[in-house]
Short mmCIF file of C-alpha atoms in Angstrom, two decimals:
data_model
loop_
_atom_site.label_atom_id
_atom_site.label_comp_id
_atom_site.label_asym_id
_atom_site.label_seq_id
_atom_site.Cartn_x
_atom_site.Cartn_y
_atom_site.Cartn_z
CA UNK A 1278 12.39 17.24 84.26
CA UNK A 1279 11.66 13.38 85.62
CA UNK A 1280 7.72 13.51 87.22
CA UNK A 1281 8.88 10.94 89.16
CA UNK A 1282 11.61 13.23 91.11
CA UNK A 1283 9.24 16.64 90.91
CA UNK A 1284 8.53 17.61 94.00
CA UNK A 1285 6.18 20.57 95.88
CA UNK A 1286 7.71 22.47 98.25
CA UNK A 1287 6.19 25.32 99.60
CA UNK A 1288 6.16 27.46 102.93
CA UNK A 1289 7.92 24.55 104.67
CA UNK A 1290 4.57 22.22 104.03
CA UNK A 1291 5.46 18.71 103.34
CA UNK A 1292 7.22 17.08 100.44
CA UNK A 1293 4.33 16.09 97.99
CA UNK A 1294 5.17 14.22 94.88
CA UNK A 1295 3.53 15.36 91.58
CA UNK A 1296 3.09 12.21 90.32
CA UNK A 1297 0.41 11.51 92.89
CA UNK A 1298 -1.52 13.37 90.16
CA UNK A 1299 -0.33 11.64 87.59
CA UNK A 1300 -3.39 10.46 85.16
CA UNK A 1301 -2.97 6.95 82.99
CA UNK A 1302 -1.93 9.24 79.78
CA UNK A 1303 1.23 11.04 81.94
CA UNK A 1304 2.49 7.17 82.58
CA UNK A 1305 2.27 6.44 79.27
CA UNK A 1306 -0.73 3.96 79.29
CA UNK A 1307 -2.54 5.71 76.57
CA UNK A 1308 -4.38 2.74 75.13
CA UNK A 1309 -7.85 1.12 75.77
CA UNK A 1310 -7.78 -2.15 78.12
CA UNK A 1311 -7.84 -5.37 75.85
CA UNK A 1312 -10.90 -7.66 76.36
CA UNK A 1313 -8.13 -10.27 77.95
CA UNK A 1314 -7.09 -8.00 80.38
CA UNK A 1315 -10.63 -6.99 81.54
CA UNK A 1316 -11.66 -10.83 81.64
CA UNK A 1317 -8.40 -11.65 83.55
CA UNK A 1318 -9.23 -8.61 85.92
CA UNK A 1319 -12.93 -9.96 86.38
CA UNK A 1320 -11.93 -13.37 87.12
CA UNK A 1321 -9.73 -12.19 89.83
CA UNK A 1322 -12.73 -10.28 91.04
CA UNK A 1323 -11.73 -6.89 89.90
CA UNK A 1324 -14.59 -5.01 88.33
CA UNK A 1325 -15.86 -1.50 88.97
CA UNK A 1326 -17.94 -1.10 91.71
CA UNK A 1327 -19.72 1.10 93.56
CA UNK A 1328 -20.73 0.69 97.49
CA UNK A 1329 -23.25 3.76 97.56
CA UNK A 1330 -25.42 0.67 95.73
CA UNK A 1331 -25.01 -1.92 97.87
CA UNK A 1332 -24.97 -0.01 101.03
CA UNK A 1333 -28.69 1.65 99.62
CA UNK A 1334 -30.11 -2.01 99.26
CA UNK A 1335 -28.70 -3.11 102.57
CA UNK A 1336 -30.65 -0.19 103.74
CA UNK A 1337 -33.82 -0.01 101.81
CA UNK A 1338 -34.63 -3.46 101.86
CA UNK A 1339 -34.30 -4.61 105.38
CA UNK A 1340 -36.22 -1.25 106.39
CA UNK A 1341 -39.23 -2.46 103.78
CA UNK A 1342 -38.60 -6.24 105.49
CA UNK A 1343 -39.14 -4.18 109.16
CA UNK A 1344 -42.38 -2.23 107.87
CA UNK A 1345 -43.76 -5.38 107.32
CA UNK A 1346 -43.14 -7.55 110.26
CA UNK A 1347 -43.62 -4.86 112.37
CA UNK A 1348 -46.56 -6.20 114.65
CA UNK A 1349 -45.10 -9.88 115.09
CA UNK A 1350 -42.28 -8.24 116.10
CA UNK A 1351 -43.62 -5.55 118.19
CA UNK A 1352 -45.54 -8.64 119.92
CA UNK A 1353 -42.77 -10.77 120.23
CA UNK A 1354 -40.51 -8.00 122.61
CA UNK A 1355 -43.80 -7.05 124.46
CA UNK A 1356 -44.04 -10.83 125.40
CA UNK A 1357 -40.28 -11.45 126.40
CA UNK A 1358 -40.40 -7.64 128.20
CA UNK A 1359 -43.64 -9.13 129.79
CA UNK A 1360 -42.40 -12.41 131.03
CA UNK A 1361 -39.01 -11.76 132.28
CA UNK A 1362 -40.96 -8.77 134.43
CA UNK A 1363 -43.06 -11.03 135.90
CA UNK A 1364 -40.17 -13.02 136.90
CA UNK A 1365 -37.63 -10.64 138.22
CA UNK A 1366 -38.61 -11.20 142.06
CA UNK A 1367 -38.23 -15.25 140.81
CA UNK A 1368 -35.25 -17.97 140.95
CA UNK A 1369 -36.02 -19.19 138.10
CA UNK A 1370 -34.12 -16.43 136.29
CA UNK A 1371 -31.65 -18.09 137.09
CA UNK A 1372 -32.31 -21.07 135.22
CA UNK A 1373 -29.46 -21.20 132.02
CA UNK A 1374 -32.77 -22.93 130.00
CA UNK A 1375 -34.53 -19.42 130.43
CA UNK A 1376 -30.98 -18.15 129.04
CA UNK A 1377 -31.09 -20.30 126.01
CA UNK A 1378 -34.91 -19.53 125.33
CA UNK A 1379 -34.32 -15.53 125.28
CA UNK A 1380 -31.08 -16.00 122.68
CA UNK A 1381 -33.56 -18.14 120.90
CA UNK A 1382 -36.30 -15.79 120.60
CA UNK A 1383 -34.11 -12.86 119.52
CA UNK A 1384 -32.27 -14.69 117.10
CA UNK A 1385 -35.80 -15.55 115.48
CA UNK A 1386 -36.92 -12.51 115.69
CA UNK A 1387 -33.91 -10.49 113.74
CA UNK A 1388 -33.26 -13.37 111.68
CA UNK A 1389 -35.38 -12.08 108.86
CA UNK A 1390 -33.67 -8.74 109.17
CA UNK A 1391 -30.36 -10.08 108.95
CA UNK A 1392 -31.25 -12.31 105.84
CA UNK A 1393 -32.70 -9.64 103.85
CA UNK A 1394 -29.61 -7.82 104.93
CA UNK A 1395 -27.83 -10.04 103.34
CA UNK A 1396 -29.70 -10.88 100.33
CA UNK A 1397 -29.45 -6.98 99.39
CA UNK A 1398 -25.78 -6.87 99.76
CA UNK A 1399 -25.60 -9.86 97.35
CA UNK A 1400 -28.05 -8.52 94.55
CA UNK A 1401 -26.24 -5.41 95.00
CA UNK A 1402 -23.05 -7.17 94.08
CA UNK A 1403 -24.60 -9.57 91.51
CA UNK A 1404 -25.96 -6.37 89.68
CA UNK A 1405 -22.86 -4.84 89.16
CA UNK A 1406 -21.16 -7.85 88.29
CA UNK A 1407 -23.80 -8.37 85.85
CA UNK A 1408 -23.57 -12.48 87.23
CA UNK A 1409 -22.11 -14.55 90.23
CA UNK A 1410 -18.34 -14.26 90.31
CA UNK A 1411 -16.31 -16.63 92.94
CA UNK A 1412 -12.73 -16.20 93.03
CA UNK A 1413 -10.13 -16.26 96.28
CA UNK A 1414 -7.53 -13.82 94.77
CA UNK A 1415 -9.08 -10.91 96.79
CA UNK A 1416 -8.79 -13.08 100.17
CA UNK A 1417 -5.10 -14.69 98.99
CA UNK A 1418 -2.85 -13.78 102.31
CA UNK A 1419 0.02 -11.06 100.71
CA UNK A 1420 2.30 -9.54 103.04
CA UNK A 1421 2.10 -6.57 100.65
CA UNK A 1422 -1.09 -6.22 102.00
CA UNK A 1423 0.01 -6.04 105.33
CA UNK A 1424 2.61 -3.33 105.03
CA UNK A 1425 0.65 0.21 105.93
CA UNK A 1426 0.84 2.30 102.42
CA UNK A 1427 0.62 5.60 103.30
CA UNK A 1428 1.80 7.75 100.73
CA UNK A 1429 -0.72 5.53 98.25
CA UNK A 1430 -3.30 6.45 100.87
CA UNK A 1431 -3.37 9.91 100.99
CA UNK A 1432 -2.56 9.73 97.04
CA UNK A 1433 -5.95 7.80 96.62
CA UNK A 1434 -8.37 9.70 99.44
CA UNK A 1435 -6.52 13.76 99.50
CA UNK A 1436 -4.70 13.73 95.78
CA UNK A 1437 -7.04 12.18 93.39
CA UNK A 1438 -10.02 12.53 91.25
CA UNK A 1439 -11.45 10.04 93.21
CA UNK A 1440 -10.74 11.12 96.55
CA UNK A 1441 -12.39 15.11 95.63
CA UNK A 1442 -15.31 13.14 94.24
CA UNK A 1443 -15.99 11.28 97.55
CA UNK A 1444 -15.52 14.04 99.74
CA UNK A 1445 -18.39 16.01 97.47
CA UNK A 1446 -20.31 12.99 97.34
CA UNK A 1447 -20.43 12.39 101.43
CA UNK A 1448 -21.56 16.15 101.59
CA UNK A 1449 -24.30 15.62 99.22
CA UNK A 1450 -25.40 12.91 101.94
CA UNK A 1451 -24.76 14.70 104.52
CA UNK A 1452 -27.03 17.55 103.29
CA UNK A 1453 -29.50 15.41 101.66
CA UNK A 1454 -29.76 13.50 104.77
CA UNK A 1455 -30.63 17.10 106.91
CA UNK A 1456 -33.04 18.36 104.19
CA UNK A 1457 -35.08 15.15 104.09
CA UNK A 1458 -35.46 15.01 107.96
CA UNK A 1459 -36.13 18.79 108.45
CA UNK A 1460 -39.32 18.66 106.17
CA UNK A 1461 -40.39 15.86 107.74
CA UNK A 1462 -40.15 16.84 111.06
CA UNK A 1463 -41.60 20.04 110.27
CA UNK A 1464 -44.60 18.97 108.00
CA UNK A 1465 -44.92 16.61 111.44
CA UNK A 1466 -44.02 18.90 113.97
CA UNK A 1467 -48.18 19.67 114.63
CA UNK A 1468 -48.43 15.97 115.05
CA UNK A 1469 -45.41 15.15 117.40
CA UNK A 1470 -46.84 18.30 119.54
CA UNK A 1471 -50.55 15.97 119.91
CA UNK A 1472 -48.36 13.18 121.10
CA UNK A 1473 -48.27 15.09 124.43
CA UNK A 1474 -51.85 14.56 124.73
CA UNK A 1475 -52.03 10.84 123.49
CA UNK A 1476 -50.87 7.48 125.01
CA UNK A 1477 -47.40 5.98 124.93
CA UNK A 1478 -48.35 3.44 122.27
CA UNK A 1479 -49.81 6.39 119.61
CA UNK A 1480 -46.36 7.89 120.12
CA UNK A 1481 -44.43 4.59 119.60
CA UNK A 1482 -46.38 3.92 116.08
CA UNK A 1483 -46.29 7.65 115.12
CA UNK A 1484 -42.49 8.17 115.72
CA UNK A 1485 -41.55 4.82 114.23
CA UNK A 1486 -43.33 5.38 110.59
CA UNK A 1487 -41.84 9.03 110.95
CA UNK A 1488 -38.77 7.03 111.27
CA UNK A 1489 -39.54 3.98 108.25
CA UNK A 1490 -40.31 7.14 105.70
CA UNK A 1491 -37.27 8.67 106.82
CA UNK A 1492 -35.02 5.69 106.15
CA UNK A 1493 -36.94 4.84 102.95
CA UNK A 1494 -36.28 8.34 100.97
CA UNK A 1495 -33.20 8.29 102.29
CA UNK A 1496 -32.51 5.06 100.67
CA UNK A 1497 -34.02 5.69 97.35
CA UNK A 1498 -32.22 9.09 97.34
CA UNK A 1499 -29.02 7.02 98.06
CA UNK A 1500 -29.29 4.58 95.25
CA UNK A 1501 -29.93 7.92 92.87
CA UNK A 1502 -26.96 8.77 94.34
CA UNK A 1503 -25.49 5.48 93.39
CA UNK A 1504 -25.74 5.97 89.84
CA UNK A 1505 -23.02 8.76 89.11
CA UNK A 1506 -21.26 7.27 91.64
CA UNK A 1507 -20.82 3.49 89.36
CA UNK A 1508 -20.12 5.88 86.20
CA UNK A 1509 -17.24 7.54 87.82
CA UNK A 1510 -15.80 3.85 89.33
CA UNK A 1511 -16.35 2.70 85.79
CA UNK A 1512 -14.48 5.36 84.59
CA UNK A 1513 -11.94 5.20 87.43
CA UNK A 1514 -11.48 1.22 86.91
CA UNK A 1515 -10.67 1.87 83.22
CA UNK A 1516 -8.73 4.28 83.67
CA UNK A 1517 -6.81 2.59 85.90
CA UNK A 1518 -6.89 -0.73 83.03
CA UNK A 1519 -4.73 1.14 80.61
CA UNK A 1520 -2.33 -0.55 78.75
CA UNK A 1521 0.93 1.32 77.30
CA UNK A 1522 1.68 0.36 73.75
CA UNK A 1523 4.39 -2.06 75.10
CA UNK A 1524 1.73 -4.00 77.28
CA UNK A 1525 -0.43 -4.60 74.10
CA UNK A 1526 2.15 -5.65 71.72
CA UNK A 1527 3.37 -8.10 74.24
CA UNK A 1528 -0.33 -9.11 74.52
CA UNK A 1529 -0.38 -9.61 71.12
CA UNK A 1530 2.39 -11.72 70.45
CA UNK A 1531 1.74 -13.80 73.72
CA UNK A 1532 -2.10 -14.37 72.19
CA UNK A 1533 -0.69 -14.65 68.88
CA UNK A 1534 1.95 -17.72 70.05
CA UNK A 1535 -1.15 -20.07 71.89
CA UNK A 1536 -1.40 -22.72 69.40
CA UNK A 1537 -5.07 -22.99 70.74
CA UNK A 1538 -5.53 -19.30 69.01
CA UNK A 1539 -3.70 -20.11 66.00
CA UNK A 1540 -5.95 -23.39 65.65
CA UNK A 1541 -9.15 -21.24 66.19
CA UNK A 1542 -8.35 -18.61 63.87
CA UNK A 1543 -6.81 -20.78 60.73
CA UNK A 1544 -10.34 -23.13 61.18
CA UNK A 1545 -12.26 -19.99 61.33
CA UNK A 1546 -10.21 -18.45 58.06
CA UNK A 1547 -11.10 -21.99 56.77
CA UNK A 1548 -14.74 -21.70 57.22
CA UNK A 1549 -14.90 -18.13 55.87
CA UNK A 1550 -13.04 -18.64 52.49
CA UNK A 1551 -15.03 -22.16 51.88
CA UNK A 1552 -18.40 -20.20 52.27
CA UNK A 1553 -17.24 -17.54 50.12
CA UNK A 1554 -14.92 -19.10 47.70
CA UNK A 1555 -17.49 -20.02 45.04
CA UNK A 1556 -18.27 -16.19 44.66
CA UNK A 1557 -15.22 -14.80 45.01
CA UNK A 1558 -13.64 -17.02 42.34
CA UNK A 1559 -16.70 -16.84 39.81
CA UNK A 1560 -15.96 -12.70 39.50
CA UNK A 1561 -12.50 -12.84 39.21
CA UNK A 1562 -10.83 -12.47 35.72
CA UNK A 1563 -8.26 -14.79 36.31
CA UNK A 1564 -6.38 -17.12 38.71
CA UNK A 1565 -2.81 -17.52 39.09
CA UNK A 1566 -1.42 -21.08 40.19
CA UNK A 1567 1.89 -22.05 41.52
CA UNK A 1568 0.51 -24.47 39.72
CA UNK A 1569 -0.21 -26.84 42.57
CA UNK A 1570 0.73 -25.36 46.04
CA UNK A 1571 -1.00 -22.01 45.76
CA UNK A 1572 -3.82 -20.57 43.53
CA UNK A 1573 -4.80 -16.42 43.81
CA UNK A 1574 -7.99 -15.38 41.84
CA UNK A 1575 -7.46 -11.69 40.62
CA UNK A 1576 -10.54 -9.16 39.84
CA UNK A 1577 -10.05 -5.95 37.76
CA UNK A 1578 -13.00 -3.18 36.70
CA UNK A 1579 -11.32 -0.31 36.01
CA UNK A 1580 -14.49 1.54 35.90
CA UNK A 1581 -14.63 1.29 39.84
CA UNK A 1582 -11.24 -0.23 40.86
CA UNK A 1583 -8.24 1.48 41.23
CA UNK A 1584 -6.00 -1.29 40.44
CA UNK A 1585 -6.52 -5.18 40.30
CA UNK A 1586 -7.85 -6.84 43.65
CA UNK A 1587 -7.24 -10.03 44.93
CA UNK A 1588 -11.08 -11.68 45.60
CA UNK A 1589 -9.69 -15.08 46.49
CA UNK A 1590 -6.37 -17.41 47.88
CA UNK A 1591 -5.70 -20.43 48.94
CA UNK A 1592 -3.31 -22.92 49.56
CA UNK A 1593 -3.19 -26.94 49.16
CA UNK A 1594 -6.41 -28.32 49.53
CA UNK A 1595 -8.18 -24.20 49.48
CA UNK A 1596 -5.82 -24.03 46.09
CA UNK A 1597 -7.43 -26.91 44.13
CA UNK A 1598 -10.84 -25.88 45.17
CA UNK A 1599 -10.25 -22.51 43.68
CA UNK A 1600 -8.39 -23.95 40.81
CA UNK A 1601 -11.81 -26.09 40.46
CA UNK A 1602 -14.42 -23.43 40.61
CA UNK A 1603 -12.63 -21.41 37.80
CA UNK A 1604 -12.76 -24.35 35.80
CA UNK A 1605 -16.60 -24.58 36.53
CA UNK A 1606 -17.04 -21.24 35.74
CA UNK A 1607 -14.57 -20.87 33.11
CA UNK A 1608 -12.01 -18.49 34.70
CA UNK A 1609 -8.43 -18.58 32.94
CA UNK A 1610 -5.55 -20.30 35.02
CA UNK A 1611 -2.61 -19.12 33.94
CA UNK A 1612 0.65 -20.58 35.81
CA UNK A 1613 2.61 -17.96 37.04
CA UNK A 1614 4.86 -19.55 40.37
CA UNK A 1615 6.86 -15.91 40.84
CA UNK A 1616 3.54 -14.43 40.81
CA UNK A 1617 1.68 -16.80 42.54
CA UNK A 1618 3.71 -16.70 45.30
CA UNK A 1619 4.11 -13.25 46.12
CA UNK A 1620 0.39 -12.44 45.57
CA UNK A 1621 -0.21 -15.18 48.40
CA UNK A 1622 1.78 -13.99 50.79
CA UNK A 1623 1.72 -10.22 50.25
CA UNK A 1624 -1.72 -9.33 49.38
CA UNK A 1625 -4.94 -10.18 51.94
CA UNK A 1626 -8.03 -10.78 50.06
CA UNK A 1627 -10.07 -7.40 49.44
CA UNK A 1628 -6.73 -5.91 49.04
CA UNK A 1629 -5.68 -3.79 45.67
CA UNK A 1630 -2.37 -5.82 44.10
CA UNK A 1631 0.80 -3.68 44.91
CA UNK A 1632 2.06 -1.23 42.32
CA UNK A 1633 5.30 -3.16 41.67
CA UNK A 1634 3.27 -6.24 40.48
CA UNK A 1635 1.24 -4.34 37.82
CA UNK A 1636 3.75 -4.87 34.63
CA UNK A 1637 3.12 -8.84 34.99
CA UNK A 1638 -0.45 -8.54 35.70
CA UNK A 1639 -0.93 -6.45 32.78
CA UNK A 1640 1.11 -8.99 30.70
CA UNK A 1641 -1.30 -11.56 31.91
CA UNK A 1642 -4.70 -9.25 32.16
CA UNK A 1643 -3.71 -8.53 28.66
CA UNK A 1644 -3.81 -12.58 26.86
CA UNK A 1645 -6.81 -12.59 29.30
CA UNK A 1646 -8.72 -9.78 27.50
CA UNK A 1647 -7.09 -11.26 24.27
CA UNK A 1648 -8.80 -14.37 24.79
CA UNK A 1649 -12.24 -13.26 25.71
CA UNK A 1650 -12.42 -10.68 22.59
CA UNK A 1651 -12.32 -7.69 24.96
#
């Protein structure tokens, strides 16, 4: 039966699709992500993220910014409360330069607030980004955008993984939140009783640090809160990254056709096998040559090799080398172009020589051996 047409239907309850609870392995994207797809996904700003972090920062810190500009700010309303009720019998509230003064004195007064505000929300981003990341993708107009999608809605916040996992994870707040202010208020409650007894500004100072401690353990129990929650968006986000088997062959072959890739791998490929040439030819028992255009330097122990390996190849300018270091070390060249140039383009170095190339390697192996009196 198609997922895509299997359908719910049940005591006259609405159509639901089953592939609303589909997972990445039911659609067929059963591999990992490729490290190109999660750098094109970063630099078009998509990275898992969670919002309990940032929204715990954006909390903590301008609460902690609050605590301690507390007097200048408790000073600064008792003056402006102060003046303007001196003046309320007075024309000269009417003045729009008394208008401009009170905006200004405000604005001054939560501007602090508002900064730390916002410096929180950017740490909190910068932290899960692990850096600064500026891209417009995310703000691009789309009229896709636009259009309501409902059935993705309810798919994403009713249907989903995700969506169970935020409704227990706003309970858990919800709770937390309750428990937190109950013991306070009741390892308080003997306090808040002697406020009847004090003056107003004892019970302005005692309710507001109830009220600071409040928000502060609530904010550190929010960004403990935060940390499962960035797990299970990581998890979510790569989840959501798969790749069928399609998608990563395609990847391959589009990666594999940038002549900038091709350069970058035969110069690296270059650099290995000229570092490790002299070695790898020095071991071998013999090279085969084309004689000019290739050169493959065969090893064979048959005390710990199951068949002859190929230690070293090279064409051109990587051929004569090789063909040079076996005459330094005097390793047989035997010319062999058949040979030569099936070895080259069959075998990868490290590899053990195919089966169906043994009878002329033993021919040659053999004069080898011969030669050296073994």
């Amino acid at each position: 039966m198609d997922l895509q047409e299997t359908t719910l239907v049940q005591n006259n309850f609405p159509i639901i699709p089953l592939q609303w609870f589909a997972s990445a392995e039911d659609e067929g994207r059963t591999e990992k992500p490729s490290e190109t797809k999660l750098r094109k996904a970063r630099e078009e700003g998509r990275i898992p993220k969670s919002q309990e972090l940032t929204g715990a920062l954006v909390m903590l810190i301008p609460v902690l910014v609050i605590i301690m500009i507390a007097p200048w700010l408790l000073t600064g309303f008792v003056q402006i409360i102060k003046f303007y009720i001196e003046r309320c019998i007075s024309s000269e509230l009417t003045d729009p330069a008394l208008a401009i003064e009170f905006f200004y004195v405000i604005l001054r007064m939560v501007l602090p607030i508002t900064l730390s505000a916002m410096v929180a929300a950017i740490a909190g981003n910068i932290i899960q980004n692990k850096g600064f990341i500026f891209t417009t993708k995310k703000i691009e107009p789309k009229f896709s955008n636009i259009v309501p999608k409902f059935g993705e809605f309810f798919k994403k916040t009713l249907f989903s993984f995700e969506g169970a996992f935020n409704v227990i994870k706003s309970i858990v707040k919800v709770v937390v939140l309750f428990i937190v202010a109950y013991v306070l208020i009741k390892n308080d409650l003997p306090q808040l009783l002697t406020l009847l007894n004090t003056n107003l500004w004892s019970g302005i100072v005692h309710v507001s640090w109830m009220t600071a401690k409040l928000l502060i353990i609530s904010a550190i129990i929010f960004l403990i809160i935060a940390i499962p929650d960035y797990l299970v968006q990581r998890r979510q986000f790569i989840e959501s990254m798969k790749m069928t088997k399609q998608e990563v062959k395609e990847e391959y072959k589009e990666m594999e056709g940038d002549p900038l890739v091709k350069s970058r791998i035969r110069q690296y490929m270059h650099q290995l096998m000229t570092q490790n040439l002299p070695s790898a030819v020095a071991k071998a028992d013999v090279v085969i040559t084309n004689p000019t255009h290739y050169a493959v330097a065969v090893e064979y122990d048959n005390s710990s090799m199951v068949g002859p390996m190929v230690t070293a190849k090279g064409a051109d300018s990587i051929a004569r080398r090789i063909r040079e270091i076996a005459s330094e070390n005097g390793i047989p060249m035997v010319e062999n172009r058949p040979l030569a140039r099936a070895l080259y383009a069959e075998v990868e170095i490290g590899e053990i020589v195919p089966e169906n190339y043994y009878q002329a390697l033993a021919v040659i192996l053999a004069n080898v051996y011969n030669m050296k009196g073994k």
